[in-house]
Every structure is written in C-alpha cells, then in structure tokens.
Short mmCIF file of C-alpha atoms in Angstrom, two decimals:
data_model
loop_
_atom_site.label_atom_id
_atom_site.label_comp_id
_atom_site.label_asym_id
_atom_site.label_seq_id
_atom_site.Cartn_x
_atom_site.Cartn_y
_atom_site.Cartn_z
CA THR A 1097 128.75 173.17 64.85
CA PHE A 1098 129.90 170.65 67.39
CA GLY A 1099 128.19 168.53 70.00
CA ALA A 1100 128.97 168.55 73.71
CA ILE A 1101 127.63 166.67 76.70
CA LEU A 1102 127.44 169.37 79.37
CA LEU A 1103 128.14 167.10 82.32
CA ALA A 1104 129.40 168.87 85.44
CA LEU A 1105 129.66 168.42 89.20
CA ASP A 1106 127.20 170.70 90.96
CA HIS A 1107 127.72 170.70 94.75
CA GLY A 1108 129.25 167.27 94.48
CA GLN A 1109 126.46 165.82 92.31
CA PRO A 1110 127.01 165.00 88.59
CA ARG A 1111 124.42 166.70 86.38
CA VAL A 1112 123.82 167.12 82.64
CA MET A 1113 122.79 170.74 82.12
CA ALA A 1114 121.38 172.91 79.38
CA LEU A 1115 123.58 175.80 78.22
CA LYS A 1116 121.68 178.49 80.14
CA GLU A 1117 121.56 176.30 83.25
CA LEU A 1118 125.32 175.75 82.95
CA PHE A 1119 125.92 179.50 82.80
CA GLU A 1120 123.70 180.14 85.82
CA THR A 1121 125.35 177.37 87.83
CA TYR A 1122 128.83 178.66 86.94
CA VAL A 1123 127.93 182.19 88.03
CA GLN A 1124 126.57 180.84 91.30
CA HIS A 1125 129.76 178.82 91.74
CA ARG A 1126 131.91 181.93 91.16
CA ARG A 1127 129.79 183.81 93.71
CA GLU A 1128 130.44 181.13 96.31
CA VAL A 1129 134.17 181.17 95.52
CA ILE A 1130 134.38 184.94 95.90
CA LEU A 1131 132.44 184.92 99.16
CA ARG A 1132 134.64 182.16 100.61
CA ARG A 1133 137.79 183.88 99.39
CA THR A 1134 136.71 187.25 100.82
CA ALA A 1135 135.77 185.70 104.16
CA HIS A 1136 139.20 184.05 104.30
CA ASP A 1137 140.99 187.30 103.44
CA LEU A 1138 138.94 189.15 106.05
CA LYS A 1139 139.90 186.66 108.73
CA LYS A 1140 143.59 187.01 107.86
CA ALA A 1141 143.36 190.82 107.81
CA GLU A 1142 141.64 190.93 111.17
CA ALA A 1143 144.28 188.62 112.64
CA ARG A 1144 147.07 190.86 111.30
CA ALA A 1145 145.31 193.99 112.59
CA HIS A 1146 145.10 192.39 116.01
CA ILE A 1147 148.87 191.78 116.03
CA LEU A 1148 149.63 195.29 114.78
CA GLU A 1149 147.50 196.71 117.58
CA GLY A 1150 149.75 194.78 120.00
CA TYR A 1151 152.86 196.19 118.30
CA LYS A 1152 151.50 199.74 118.60
CA LEU A 1153 150.89 199.25 122.33
CA ALA A 1154 154.36 197.72 122.72
CA LEU A 1155 155.95 200.79 121.12
CA LYS A 1156 154.45 202.98 123.83
CA HIS A 1157 156.05 200.83 126.59
CA LEU A 1158 159.10 199.55 124.77
CA ASP A 1159 161.60 200.00 127.62
CA GLU A 1160 159.37 198.30 130.20
CA ILE A 1161 158.70 195.38 127.84
CA VAL A 1162 162.41 194.88 127.18
CA LYS A 1163 163.11 194.95 130.93
CA ILE A 1164 160.34 192.39 131.63
CA ILE A 1165 161.63 190.06 128.91
CA ARG A 1166 165.21 190.28 130.17
CA ALA A 1167 164.14 189.74 133.79
CA SER A 1168 162.04 186.69 132.98
CA SER A 1169 163.55 183.24 133.41
CA ASN A 1170 161.58 181.67 130.53
CA ARG A 1171 159.08 182.42 127.75
CA ASP A 1172 155.99 181.47 129.71
CA GLU A 1173 156.96 183.77 132.57
CA ALA A 1174 157.57 186.66 130.14
CA ARG A 1175 154.26 186.06 128.38
CA GLY A 1176 152.37 185.98 131.67
CA LYS A 1177 153.95 189.24 132.89
CA LEU A 1178 153.16 191.00 129.54
CA ILE A 1179 149.53 189.90 129.67
CA THR A 1180 149.17 190.95 133.30
CA LYS A 1181 151.03 194.23 132.98
CA PHE A 1182 149.72 195.55 129.63
CA ALA A 1183 146.53 193.50 128.98
CA PHE A 1184 147.94 191.90 125.83
CA THR A 1185 146.10 188.91 124.43
CA GLU A 1186 148.00 185.67 124.25
CA ILE A 1187 148.32 186.04 120.47
CA GLN A 1188 149.73 189.55 120.81
CA ALA A 1189 152.11 188.50 123.58
CA ASN A 1190 153.40 185.57 121.51
CA ALA A 1191 153.89 187.84 118.50
CA ILE A 1192 155.98 190.25 120.60
CA LEU A 1193 158.02 187.41 122.11
CA ASP A 1194 158.65 185.97 118.61
CA LEU A 1195 160.50 189.14 117.69
CA ARG A 1196 164.22 189.28 118.32
CA LEU A 1197 165.56 191.90 120.67
CA TYR A 1198 167.09 194.00 117.90
CA GLN A 1199 163.72 193.96 116.12
CA LEU A 1200 161.99 195.34 119.21
CA THR A 1201 164.40 198.17 119.47
CA GLY A 1202 164.28 198.80 115.78
CA LEU A 1203 160.52 198.97 115.39
CA GLU A 1204 159.48 201.99 113.43
CA ARG A 1205 156.30 203.61 114.59
CA ASP A 1206 155.42 205.11 111.17
CA LYS A 1207 155.80 201.80 109.39
CA ILE A 1208 153.47 200.03 111.84
CA ASP A 1209 150.91 202.85 111.68
CA GLU A 1210 150.90 202.79 107.86
CA GLU A 1211 150.46 199.01 107.70
CA TYR A 1212 147.69 199.20 110.28
CA LYS A 1213 145.78 201.81 108.25
CA GLU A 1214 146.03 199.65 105.12
CA ILE A 1215 144.76 196.61 107.02
CA ILE A 1216 141.79 198.59 108.35
CA LYS A 1217 140.89 199.66 104.79
CA LYS A 1218 141.07 196.05 103.58
CA ILE A 1219 138.85 194.90 106.42
CA ALA A 1220 136.24 197.53 105.50
CA TYR A 1221 136.44 196.49 101.80
CA TYR A 1222 136.07 192.80 102.58
CA LYS A 1223 133.04 193.49 104.77
CA SER A 1224 131.43 195.59 102.03
CA ILE A 1225 131.83 192.70 99.56
CA LEU A 1226 130.19 190.24 101.94
CA ALA A 1227 127.32 192.67 102.43
CA SER A 1228 126.68 193.58 98.73
CA ASP A 1229 125.59 191.26 95.87
CA GLU A 1230 126.33 194.04 93.40
CA LEU A 1231 130.01 194.08 94.41
CA VAL A 1232 130.12 190.29 94.13
CA ARG A 1233 128.74 190.44 90.57
CA GLN A 1234 131.26 193.11 89.68
CA LEU A 1235 134.10 190.91 90.93
CA ILE A 1236 132.77 188.02 88.83
CA LYS A 1237 132.91 190.25 85.76
CA GLU A 1238 136.43 191.40 86.60
CA ASP A 1239 137.57 187.79 87.05
CA LEU A 1240 136.09 186.81 83.68
CA ASP A 1241 137.72 189.81 81.99
CA GLU A 1242 141.03 188.78 83.48
CA ILE A 1243 140.62 185.23 82.16
CA HIS A 1244 139.68 186.58 78.74
CA THR A 1245 142.70 188.89 78.68
CA LYS A 1246 145.07 186.15 79.79
CA TYR A 1247 143.78 183.18 77.78
CA GLY A 1248 141.52 184.58 75.04
CA ASP A 1249 142.46 184.64 71.36
CA PRO A 1250 141.00 186.58 68.39
CA ARG A 1251 137.79 185.25 66.77
CA ARG A 1252 138.69 183.05 63.82
CA THR A 1253 135.42 183.36 61.88
CA ASP A 1254 133.57 186.35 60.47
CA ILE A 1255 129.79 186.73 60.38
CA VAL A 1256 128.96 188.68 57.21
CA GLU A 1257 125.93 189.29 55.00
CA ALA A 1258 125.25 186.46 52.57
CA GLU A 1259 126.41 187.25 49.05
CA GLU A 1260 123.40 185.48 47.57
CA ASP A 1261 120.17 183.88 48.71
CA PHE A 1262 120.57 180.29 49.81
CA ASP A 1263 117.78 177.77 50.21
CA ALA A 1264 118.56 174.50 51.98
CA GLU A 1265 115.89 172.86 49.82
CA ASP A 1266 118.20 173.22 46.80
CA LEU A 1267 120.49 170.59 48.35
CA ILE A 1268 117.71 167.99 48.50
CA PRO A 1269 117.42 165.76 45.39
CA ASP A 1270 114.08 166.00 43.62
CA GLU A 1271 113.17 162.33 43.29
CA ALA A 1272 110.08 160.15 43.25
CA CYS A 1273 108.87 158.34 46.37
CA ILE A 1274 105.83 156.66 47.88
CA ILE A 1275 104.02 158.19 50.86
CA THR A 1276 102.18 155.72 53.11
CA ILE A 1277 99.84 156.68 55.96
CA SER A 1278 98.13 154.28 58.35
CA HIS A 1279 94.67 154.61 59.85
CA ALA A 1280 96.25 155.59 63.18
CA GLY A 1281 98.14 158.43 61.50
CA TYR A 1282 101.66 157.04 60.96
CA ILE A 1283 103.41 158.40 57.85
CA LYS A 1284 106.58 157.33 56.06
CA ARG A 1285 108.41 157.87 52.77
CA VAL A 1286 109.97 155.05 50.75
CA PRO A 1287 111.56 154.88 47.26
CA VAL A 1288 109.24 153.77 44.46
CA GLY A 1289 111.49 150.82 43.60
CA THR A 1290 110.92 149.28 47.04
CA TYR A 1291 107.82 147.45 45.77
CA ARG A 1292 108.22 144.97 42.92
CA ALA A 1293 105.53 144.29 40.35
CA GLN A 1294 103.59 141.00 40.50
CA ARG A 1295 100.83 139.39 38.49
CA ARG A 1296 97.30 140.05 39.68
CA GLY A 1297 95.75 137.46 41.96
CA GLY A 1298 98.84 136.99 44.15
CA LYS A 1299 99.05 137.59 47.91
CA GLY A 1300 101.61 140.39 47.71
CA VAL A 1301 104.33 141.28 50.26
CA ALA A 1302 104.26 143.06 53.58
CA GLY A 1303 104.09 146.78 52.89
CA MET A 1304 103.89 148.26 56.39
CA GLU A 1305 104.20 146.85 59.90
CA THR A 1306 101.08 147.91 61.80
CA ARG A 1307 99.64 147.28 65.21
CA GLU A 1308 96.76 144.86 65.54
CA GLU A 1309 94.17 147.64 65.69
CA ASP A 1310 95.81 149.71 62.92
CA PHE A 1311 95.77 149.34 59.14
CA VAL A 1312 97.13 151.13 56.07
CA GLU A 1313 94.64 153.74 54.86
CA HIS A 1314 96.36 156.15 52.42
CA LEU A 1315 99.07 155.59 49.83
CA PHE A 1316 100.18 157.88 46.99
CA THR A 1317 103.25 158.93 45.02
CA ALA A 1318 105.07 162.30 45.09
CA THR A 1319 108.45 163.92 44.59
CA THR A 1320 110.56 165.27 47.44
CA HIS A 1321 110.05 168.95 46.54
CA ASP A 1322 106.26 168.75 46.39
CA TYR A 1323 103.88 170.16 48.94
CA ILE A 1324 101.49 167.79 50.67
CA LEU A 1325 98.17 169.36 51.56
CA VAL A 1326 96.74 167.31 54.39
CA PHE A 1327 92.94 167.48 54.64
CA THR A 1328 91.12 166.14 57.67
CA GLU A 1329 87.62 164.72 57.88
CA GLN A 1330 86.59 167.79 59.86
CA GLY A 1331 87.46 170.02 56.89
CA ARG A 1332 90.82 171.51 57.97
CA CYS A 1333 93.93 171.73 55.80
CA TYR A 1334 97.61 171.51 56.83
CA TRP A 1335 100.86 171.93 54.85
CA LEU A 1336 103.88 169.61 54.69
CA LYS A 1337 106.90 169.29 52.41
CA VAL A 1338 107.53 165.76 51.14
CA TYR A 1339 111.21 165.84 52.16
CA GLU A 1340 110.08 166.58 55.74
CA VAL A 1341 108.44 163.15 55.88
CA PRO A 1342 110.92 160.70 57.46
CA THR A 1343 112.21 157.86 55.29
CA GLY A 1344 111.32 154.34 56.41
CA GLY A 1345 111.81 150.75 55.29
CA ARG A 1346 109.18 148.72 53.48
CA THR A 1347 107.80 147.22 56.71
CA SER A 1348 108.45 150.09 59.13
CA ARG A 1349 105.57 151.93 60.77
CA GLY A 1350 106.84 155.44 60.09
CA LYS A 1351 106.27 158.50 62.27
CA ALA A 1352 103.03 159.87 63.70
CA ILE A 1353 101.85 162.63 61.38
CA VAL A 1354 100.72 164.67 64.41
CA ASN A 1355 104.45 165.16 65.10
CA LEU A 1356 104.90 166.73 61.66
CA VAL A 1357 101.79 168.98 61.47
CA ASN A 1358 99.79 170.64 64.23
CA MET A 1359 96.73 168.39 64.03
CA THR A 1360 94.54 167.95 67.08
CA SER A 1361 94.18 164.51 68.63
CA ASP A 1362 90.56 164.06 67.44
CA GLU A 1363 91.29 164.83 63.76
CA LYS A 1364 91.53 162.05 61.15
CA ILE A 1365 93.05 162.38 57.70
CA ALA A 1366 90.50 162.48 54.88
CA GLY A 1367 92.87 162.86 51.98
CA LEU A 1368 96.18 164.25 50.80
CA ILE A 1369 97.07 165.89 47.53
CA ARG A 1370 100.51 166.77 46.26
CA VAL A 1371 101.00 170.22 44.79
CA ARG A 1372 104.10 171.53 43.06
CA ASP A 1373 103.09 175.22 43.03
CA LEU A 1374 100.53 176.68 45.42
CA ALA A 1375 100.16 179.75 43.19
CA ALA A 1376 99.06 177.75 40.13
CA ASP A 1377 95.75 178.62 38.45
CA ARG A 1378 93.95 175.49 39.59
CA SER A 1379 91.11 174.57 41.89
CA ILE A 1380 90.54 172.09 44.69
CA LEU A 1381 87.32 170.08 44.48
CA MET A 1382 86.17 168.42 47.72
CA ALA A 1383 83.50 165.78 48.29
CA THR A 1384 81.93 164.63 51.56
CA GLU A 1385 80.53 161.25 52.53
CA ARG A 1386 76.93 162.50 52.23
CA GLY A 1387 77.42 163.71 48.67
CA THR A 1388 78.24 167.41 49.17
CA ILE A 1389 80.90 168.93 46.91
CA LYS A 1390 82.75 172.27 47.01
CA LYS A 1391 85.23 173.95 44.67
CA THR A 1392 87.83 176.44 45.95
CA HIS A 1393 90.68 178.14 44.06
CA LEU A 1394 94.15 176.79 44.94
CA GLY A 1395 95.34 180.32 45.68
CA GLU A 1396 93.17 180.29 48.81
CA PHE A 1397 95.69 177.77 50.23
CA ALA A 1398 98.86 179.68 49.24
CA ASN A 1399 99.65 181.02 52.72
CA PRO A 1400 100.66 178.11 54.99
CA ARG A 1401 99.77 178.43 58.65
CA ALA A 1402 101.21 176.28 61.41
CA GLY A 1403 97.77 175.63 62.90
CA GLY A 1404 96.10 174.84 59.58
CA ILE A 1405 93.08 176.51 57.97
CA ILE A 1406 89.42 175.70 57.27
CA SER A 1407 88.96 174.19 53.80
CA ILE A 1408 85.23 173.35 54.01
CA ASN A 1409 82.47 173.61 56.59
CA VAL A 1410 81.37 170.03 57.25
CA ASP A 1411 77.87 169.26 58.57
CA GLU A 1412 77.45 167.33 61.81
CA GLY A 1413 77.48 163.60 61.09
CA ASP A 1414 79.22 164.14 57.73
CA ARG A 1415 82.93 163.99 56.90
CA LEU A 1416 85.28 165.00 54.09
CA ILE A 1417 86.38 161.92 52.10
CA SER A 1418 87.87 163.01 48.76
CA ILE A 1419 89.93 165.96 47.47
CA LYS A 1420 91.06 166.56 43.87
CA LEU A 1421 93.01 169.17 41.94
CA THR A 1422 91.13 170.43 38.87
CA SER A 1423 91.87 172.75 35.94
CA GLY A 1424 88.53 174.56 36.17
CA HIS A 1425 87.19 172.85 33.03
CA ASP A 1426 87.25 169.18 34.06
CA GLU A 1427 84.48 166.66 34.46
CA VAL A 1428 84.27 164.55 37.60
CA VAL A 1429 82.86 161.15 38.50
CA ILE A 1430 81.61 160.44 42.03
CA VAL A 1431 81.31 156.78 43.10
CA THR A 1432 79.37 155.45 46.10
CA ARG A 1433 79.76 152.44 48.36
CA GLN A 1434 76.74 150.65 46.82
CA GLY A 1435 78.14 150.89 43.30
CA MET A 1436 76.39 154.03 42.03
CA SER A 1437 78.14 156.85 40.15
CA ILE A 1438 77.46 160.22 38.57
CA ARG A 1439 79.44 162.23 36.01
CA PHE A 1440 79.05 166.01 35.66
CA PRO A 1441 81.12 169.09 34.67
CA GLU A 1442 82.95 170.72 37.54
CA GLY A 1443 81.58 174.03 36.26
CA ASP A 1444 78.24 172.98 37.78
CA ALA A 1445 79.87 173.81 41.12
CA ARG A 1446 80.81 177.48 41.31
CA LEU A 1447 83.97 178.71 43.06
CA MET A 1448 83.51 179.37 46.76
CA GLY A 1449 85.65 180.62 49.62
CA ARG A 1450 87.31 178.30 52.09
CA ALA A 1451 84.91 178.54 55.03
CA THR A 1452 81.75 177.54 53.10
CA ARG A 1453 79.62 174.41 52.96
CA GLY A 1454 79.27 173.58 49.26
CA VAL A 1455 76.46 172.14 47.11
CA ARG A 1456 74.98 168.71 46.42
CA GLY A 1457 77.06 166.50 44.15
CA ILE A 1458 75.08 163.24 44.26
CA SER A 1459 71.87 162.10 45.94
CA LEU A 1460 72.29 158.89 47.94
CA GLY A 1461 69.29 156.70 47.21
CA LYS A 1462 70.20 153.26 48.58
CA LYS A 1463 70.23 152.35 52.24
CA ASN A 1464 73.60 152.69 54.01
CA ASP A 1465 75.10 154.25 50.90
CA ALA A 1466 77.94 156.74 51.08
CA VAL A 1467 80.42 158.41 48.75
CA ILE A 1468 83.74 156.50 48.64
CA GLY A 1469 85.61 158.40 45.97
CA MET A 1470 85.74 161.12 43.35
CA GLU A 1471 87.88 161.14 40.19
CA ILE A 1472 88.66 163.55 37.37
CA VAL A 1473 87.57 162.30 33.91
CA ASP A 1474 90.62 161.62 31.73
CA PRO A 1475 90.00 160.68 28.04
CA ARG A 1476 93.27 158.71 28.02
CA ALA A 1477 92.33 156.76 31.16
CA SER A 1478 89.62 154.46 32.45
CA LEU A 1479 87.81 154.24 35.77
CA LEU A 1480 89.04 151.44 38.02
CA VAL A 1481 86.59 150.26 40.70
CA VAL A 1482 87.73 147.88 43.45
CA SER A 1483 85.52 146.03 45.96
CA GLU A 1484 86.34 145.07 49.53
CA LYS A 1485 86.76 141.35 48.72
CA GLY A 1486 89.53 141.90 46.19
CA TYR A 1487 87.57 142.22 42.93
CA GLY A 1488 87.97 145.05 40.47
CA LYS A 1489 87.42 146.17 36.90
CA ARG A 1490 88.20 148.96 34.51
CA THR A 1491 85.49 150.81 32.59
CA SER A 1492 85.90 153.46 29.93
CA PHE A 1493 84.79 156.93 30.96
CA ASP A 1494 82.75 157.01 27.74
CA ASP A 1495 80.37 154.52 29.36
CA TYR A 1496 79.42 157.20 31.90
CA ARG A 1497 77.19 159.80 30.29
CA VAL A 1498 77.26 163.38 31.52
CA GLN A 1499 74.44 164.26 33.90
CA ALA A 1500 73.54 167.26 36.00
CA ARG A 1501 75.05 167.23 39.45
CA GLY A 1502 72.79 166.31 42.33
CA GLY A 1503 71.15 163.28 40.70
CA LYS A 1504 71.27 159.67 41.93
CA GLY A 1505 73.50 158.54 39.06
CA ILE A 1506 73.89 155.17 37.32
CA ILE A 1507 75.37 151.77 38.23
CA THR A 1508 79.16 151.50 38.03
CA MET A 1509 79.62 148.07 39.69
CA ARG A 1510 77.22 145.38 40.77
CA THR A 1511 77.78 144.74 44.49
CA THR A 1512 77.02 141.24 45.76
CA GLU A 1513 78.10 138.97 48.60
CA ARG A 1514 80.76 137.59 46.26
CA ASN A 1515 82.62 140.83 45.68
CA GLY A 1516 81.36 143.06 48.53
CA VAL A 1517 80.78 146.79 48.50
CA VAL A 1518 82.96 149.27 46.61
CA VAL A 1519 85.96 150.60 48.58
CA ALA A 1520 87.92 152.53 45.92
CA ALA A 1521 87.52 154.21 42.54
CA LEU A 1522 90.57 155.46 40.61
CA SER A 1523 91.38 156.97 37.22
CA VAL A 1524 94.14 154.78 35.70
CA ARG A 1525 96.05 154.30 32.44
CA ASP A 1526 97.45 151.18 30.76
CA ASN A 1527 101.08 152.00 31.60
CA ASP A 1528 100.35 152.60 35.31
CA ASP A 1529 100.97 150.22 38.15
CA LEU A 1530 98.43 149.64 40.87
CA MET A 1531 99.14 149.38 44.60
CA VAL A 1532 96.50 147.47 46.59
CA MET A 1533 96.71 147.26 50.39
CA THR A 1534 94.63 145.34 52.91
CA ALA A 1535 93.61 146.24 56.43
CA ALA A 1536 96.18 143.70 57.68
CA GLY A 1537 99.01 145.51 55.90
CA GLN A 1538 99.53 143.14 52.94
CA THR A 1539 100.54 144.92 49.72
CA ILE A 1540 100.50 143.94 46.06
CA ARG A 1541 101.75 145.95 43.11
CA MET A 1542 100.43 145.01 39.67
CA PRO A 1543 100.28 146.49 36.17
CA VAL A 1544 96.94 148.12 35.38
CA LYS A 1545 97.00 146.62 31.87
CA ASP A 1546 96.49 143.17 33.45
CA ILE A 1547 92.99 144.30 34.50
CA ARG A 1548 90.45 144.05 31.68
CA VAL A 1549 88.27 146.92 30.50
CA ILE A 1550 84.64 145.74 30.83
CA GLY A 1551 81.18 147.24 31.17
CA ARG A 1552 79.73 149.25 34.00
CA ALA A 1553 77.13 146.91 35.46
CA THR A 1554 79.53 143.99 36.13
CA GLN A 1555 81.18 142.48 39.20
CA GLY A 1556 84.81 142.53 38.01
CA VAL A 1557 87.69 140.04 38.22
CA ARG A 1558 89.87 138.95 41.11
CA LEU A 1559 92.76 141.34 41.82
CA MET A 1560 94.02 139.93 45.10
CA LYS A 1561 93.32 136.86 47.19
CA ILE A 1562 91.74 138.03 50.42
CA GLU A 1563 91.94 135.83 53.48
CA ASP A 1564 89.12 135.48 56.00
CA GLU A 1565 88.42 138.51 58.20
CA ASN A 1566 90.53 140.69 55.92
CA GLU A 1567 89.51 143.25 53.32
CA ILE A 1568 90.90 145.84 50.93
CA SER A 1569 91.59 149.09 52.79
CA ASP A 1570 93.19 151.31 50.15
CA VAL A 1571 94.14 151.37 46.48
CA ALA A 1572 96.57 153.78 44.84
CA ARG A 1573 97.92 154.40 41.35
CA ILE A 1574 101.70 154.25 40.91
CA MET A 1575 102.57 156.91 38.36
CA SER A 1576 104.08 155.92 35.02
CA ASP A 1577 107.71 156.53 34.03
CA GLU A 1578 106.87 159.67 32.09
CA GLU A 1579 105.20 161.22 35.12
CA ASP A 1580 107.60 160.54 37.99
CA GLY A 1581 110.66 158.81 36.54
CA ALA A 1582 110.03 155.65 38.56
CA ARG A 1583 111.83 152.61 37.13
CA LYS A 1584 109.53 149.86 35.92
CA PRO A 1585 110.30 146.21 36.85
CA ARG A 1586 111.94 144.10 34.17
CA THR A 1587 109.00 141.65 33.97
CA LEU A 1588 105.80 141.14 35.87
CA ALA A 1589 106.89 137.97 37.66
CA GLU A 1590 110.68 138.19 37.86
CA ALA A 1591 111.50 141.71 39.04
CA ASP A 1592 113.15 141.74 42.45
CA ALA A 1593 112.16 138.12 43.16
CA GLU A 1594 115.68 137.25 44.29
CA SER A 1595 116.05 140.26 46.61
CA ALA A 1596 112.63 139.65 48.13
CA GLY A 1597 113.47 135.99 48.74
CA GLU A 1598 110.23 134.81 47.11
CA ALA A 1599 109.36 132.89 43.99
CA PRO A 1600 107.58 134.73 41.18
CA ALA A 1601 103.81 134.82 41.52
CA ALA A 1602 102.09 131.99 39.70
CA GLU A 1603 99.25 132.27 37.22
CA ASP A 1604 95.70 132.14 38.57
CA GLU A 1605 94.81 128.55 39.29
CA GLU A 1606 91.14 129.39 39.02
CA PRO A 1607 89.58 130.45 35.73
CA GLU A 1608 88.92 134.18 35.51
CA ASP A 1609 85.47 135.25 36.53
CA GLU A 1610 83.41 135.83 33.47
CA ALA A 1611 82.25 139.42 33.48
CA ASP A 1612 78.83 140.29 32.32
CA GLU A 1613 79.57 142.96 29.76
CA THR A 1614 75.93 143.66 29.02
CA GLU A 1615 74.94 147.05 30.27
CA ALA A 1616 71.98 147.38 32.60
CA ALA A 1617 68.76 148.44 30.99
CA ASP A 1618 67.59 151.98 31.28
CA GLU A 1619 65.00 150.94 33.84
CA GLU A 1620 67.84 149.68 36.12
CA GLU A 1621 69.42 153.09 36.12
CA ALA A 1622 68.55 155.21 39.07
CA SER A 1623 66.94 158.58 38.64
CA ASP A 1624 69.41 161.23 37.62
CA GLU A 1625 67.23 164.22 38.29
CA GLU A 1626 69.11 167.23 39.50
CA GLY A 1627 69.03 167.70 43.26
CA GLU A 1628 68.51 170.94 45.06
CA ASP A 1629 71.57 173.05 45.89
CA ASN A 1630 72.57 172.83 49.54
CA GLU A 1631 74.73 175.92 49.72
#
C-alpha cells in the first residue's frame, strides 16, 4: 500500500478529492476537452469547406477569373471585381488571389471535389459528437485505451489464492496489560509494569487524567488476545478484543468506548469480564443493584453481534452492577452498600436464557441499601472489603457460612461515619497486588499481604489517605505472576521510585486502627430466611 494526497485543480480551484470523486472529475474533464477539441476541429473544417466551395466556383469560370486578375491594377481592385462578378465572399476571394497563376491553371477538379467530400463527412461527424453524450464517452474510452497501449506496462504482482489460512491476530504478542475505564466511558490499555507497588496508607500516583466531572470507575487486568465482554447497566452485552483497545500512557484519558463498540449514548458500563474462549463450558452469573441474580451459559454469548445482545432483562429503576464467570459448581458471596453479605451455592440459581429476568439473590433490609459487588468463593483466597473513606480489611471465606439465596445475610463490615459505606468487595490472595483508585483519579498499588485478615464485623484498617471531598471509586486486583506473567516490583517502597521522581512511601505515622476481631452475636445477624423467587 502507499499513501497519496489527491490534490488537484478543478476548474482552477485546488481540491483534495476522494478516489471516486477524482475519477468522476477526470472523466468530466476529458468530456470538456473532447467537446472543445471537436468544436475547434468543426470550425476549421467549415472554414476549409467554405474555401473549397470558392475553388469549385472558380473552376467553372477559370478563364474569366484569370482575365479579371490580369486586368486589375492591384489586389483590392481584383478582389472587388471577383466579389461583384461571382458573389464570392471576401475569404473566398482572398484565397483565390493567394494562389499563383500557375496554380489557378493547374487546379484539378477531381482533387478539389474529393477533398470537399471528405470535409463534409468530417463536419457531419463533428456535429454528431457534439450532439451525442454516448459518442463522447466512447471517445474517452478510446483515448484511455490509447494511453494504456502507449504507456502501460505489465502488472508486476499476482493475486492468487492463499496457500494457508492467515490470521492477523497471530502477529500480536499475547501479553498482560491493565484496562482502565472512566465513568464517562473512556478506555485505555497500559502495561502492568506502569504502576509501581507502594506501602499501604500512601497517597499513590496519578493513574488517569480525567475531566473535573469524570472519574475512574473500572480497572482490571487482561491479556491482549482475550475477549472483553462489555455489560451495560441496562442489561446488554458487547464484544471487544483487548488488542483493539488503544494503548495510552499512565495519565492519558484513553478513547471513548462508544467509538469501539456500538453502545447507545444513554448506556453506562456495569461491568466487564475477560474471556479467553467463548465456547468454554462455563456460566455467567449476573447481579443487579436490587439483589436479583441470573445465571446464563457462556455459550449463549458465543456469536458476537455488532449491535450487542440482551444479557438480562432489568426491571425499571434497577441496574446491572456485577458479572462473574463461574464453573457451574461455585459458591458466591454478595455484598451490599450497608455492609451486609450472603453466601450461597450458585446451583441455587438455575440456568436461564439471555432475555430473562432472574431470581432473588439477597433481600435488602436496611434503608438505602444496595448490592455493590458479587464474588466467587475461593478457598485459597479471602474476601477484601473496602469502604469509601479508604478503609479495608480481609476476611476468610470460612467466616461466611452457607445460606439459602434470597435471605438478608450477615454483617461483613461495620459501616460508620469513620469509614463510610462499602464501595467494593473482592476475592484476593496473599501474592496479589491491589489497585485502588479515587474519584479524583489518584491511584495506589499495594500488596494484598500488607492488609491483615480480621473478622467480619469490624471496620478495617486504613488503605489510602483520602482528602476532603474525595472518595474511593474503584478497587481492582492485579493478578499474580503465575496468572498473567506480570513482573513484581523489587521491594514495596523502592520499585520504580527513581523513574517516578518520588521518594518511597513512608511508614504510617499514625498507629494502625485496632480492629475488633470479635464476631457479632447471633442476634446481630440479620434474618437469613430464603426469599421468594422473582423469576
């Protein structure tokens, strides 16, 4: 391939044209050239025919014309007598006078007649061209064929059937990266090593440059060959390959996701999951803000459509907030904004088609409560809960007993004015890193093992210093080396400090908040009676 700026003069005006427009303009130009050329040739032919008509008349009266010329004292007198005597035009008279005497006597009648007939044929042909667009187009073709014959050369490339299937995706390295999406829908891809690890309690570094009214809302890790299933709050699903996401710097805004998938302007992203194989025998479990859950087989999403598909029917006033991949035999934990949680087997929710509503997952008992997250129970992991004012804690999944879905659940974090309401709940392991982002775009990456494992009914410890009028907007787990090959920092405080131009984060100046590790009494637990199915 090669690039070309198709700049041309069109009727004296410089214009940059598209290829088709250039062709059309060239054809119109050739039409004008042919019409002008034909009109010019017609004028010349008619002028010659006029002179030949004078010659023919002169041949009939040759002796008289010779006598008049010889008897005239000058050219003007001879011309006047010829015009008066034989009704010649001035042009014809001048043409006759321009001939020498021996030419007059030597004129051959047959030669003049033959030339005159040819001129008449040309005149008729020229007039037919000026009167017919079809003839003009035919002349354009003939001119182009002539140019091709004179200047063309044989084609130097051959277009043949491919010897083997070729996929451009094979040329793209399969490597780990971080996907970041803002509340306004800007998405970007950055290498995992862009963010250095720090000790908990620090202020972090700028992770994304956002507008005043925007803030970072989603952040997760993937590899470049993965699929990203984009779920909206209205319950629609869209497909995207990770390598199709544009790469950006640590502080860049990225690109509007609506330019990458065919989302409508009123749709907001509820969640994204990365999938390596859409044909895998797995399920997608979805949860809404009002506590409804629905399980659908992954195969239902195996046929990407440009306009997206319905993943769940969402009630009016509700919205989809969490989506997870499950094996079909997992247990899940749902956590609410007011610190409640419920654990139940995913088998309690039967498989349904895409365009269905689902069943009740948890009953919301407290005022202004809402589901903020759903996680798959992992025996090798613990449940991390983070509050809006920068506090968090890890709790073993064993502390959450299995209940029937639909109940009100048990306390997972005490919410007070000190720590605020719960904003995130994640399943994490000791060798993971944690990415915490605020609404103002500040980011901190810390090792999960720096966060203590404590009881359920506690307030947690400080993870990040939150300034006034700021709050935690999103929390994400950075996968361990075994999972995505991401390189760990050398130490917690020293990695990348020089390149970032900042000193290593200092130890907490304040003593750690003492966590109350005593579990709440049974009477403090909310009712866990099974709720009615809302299919």
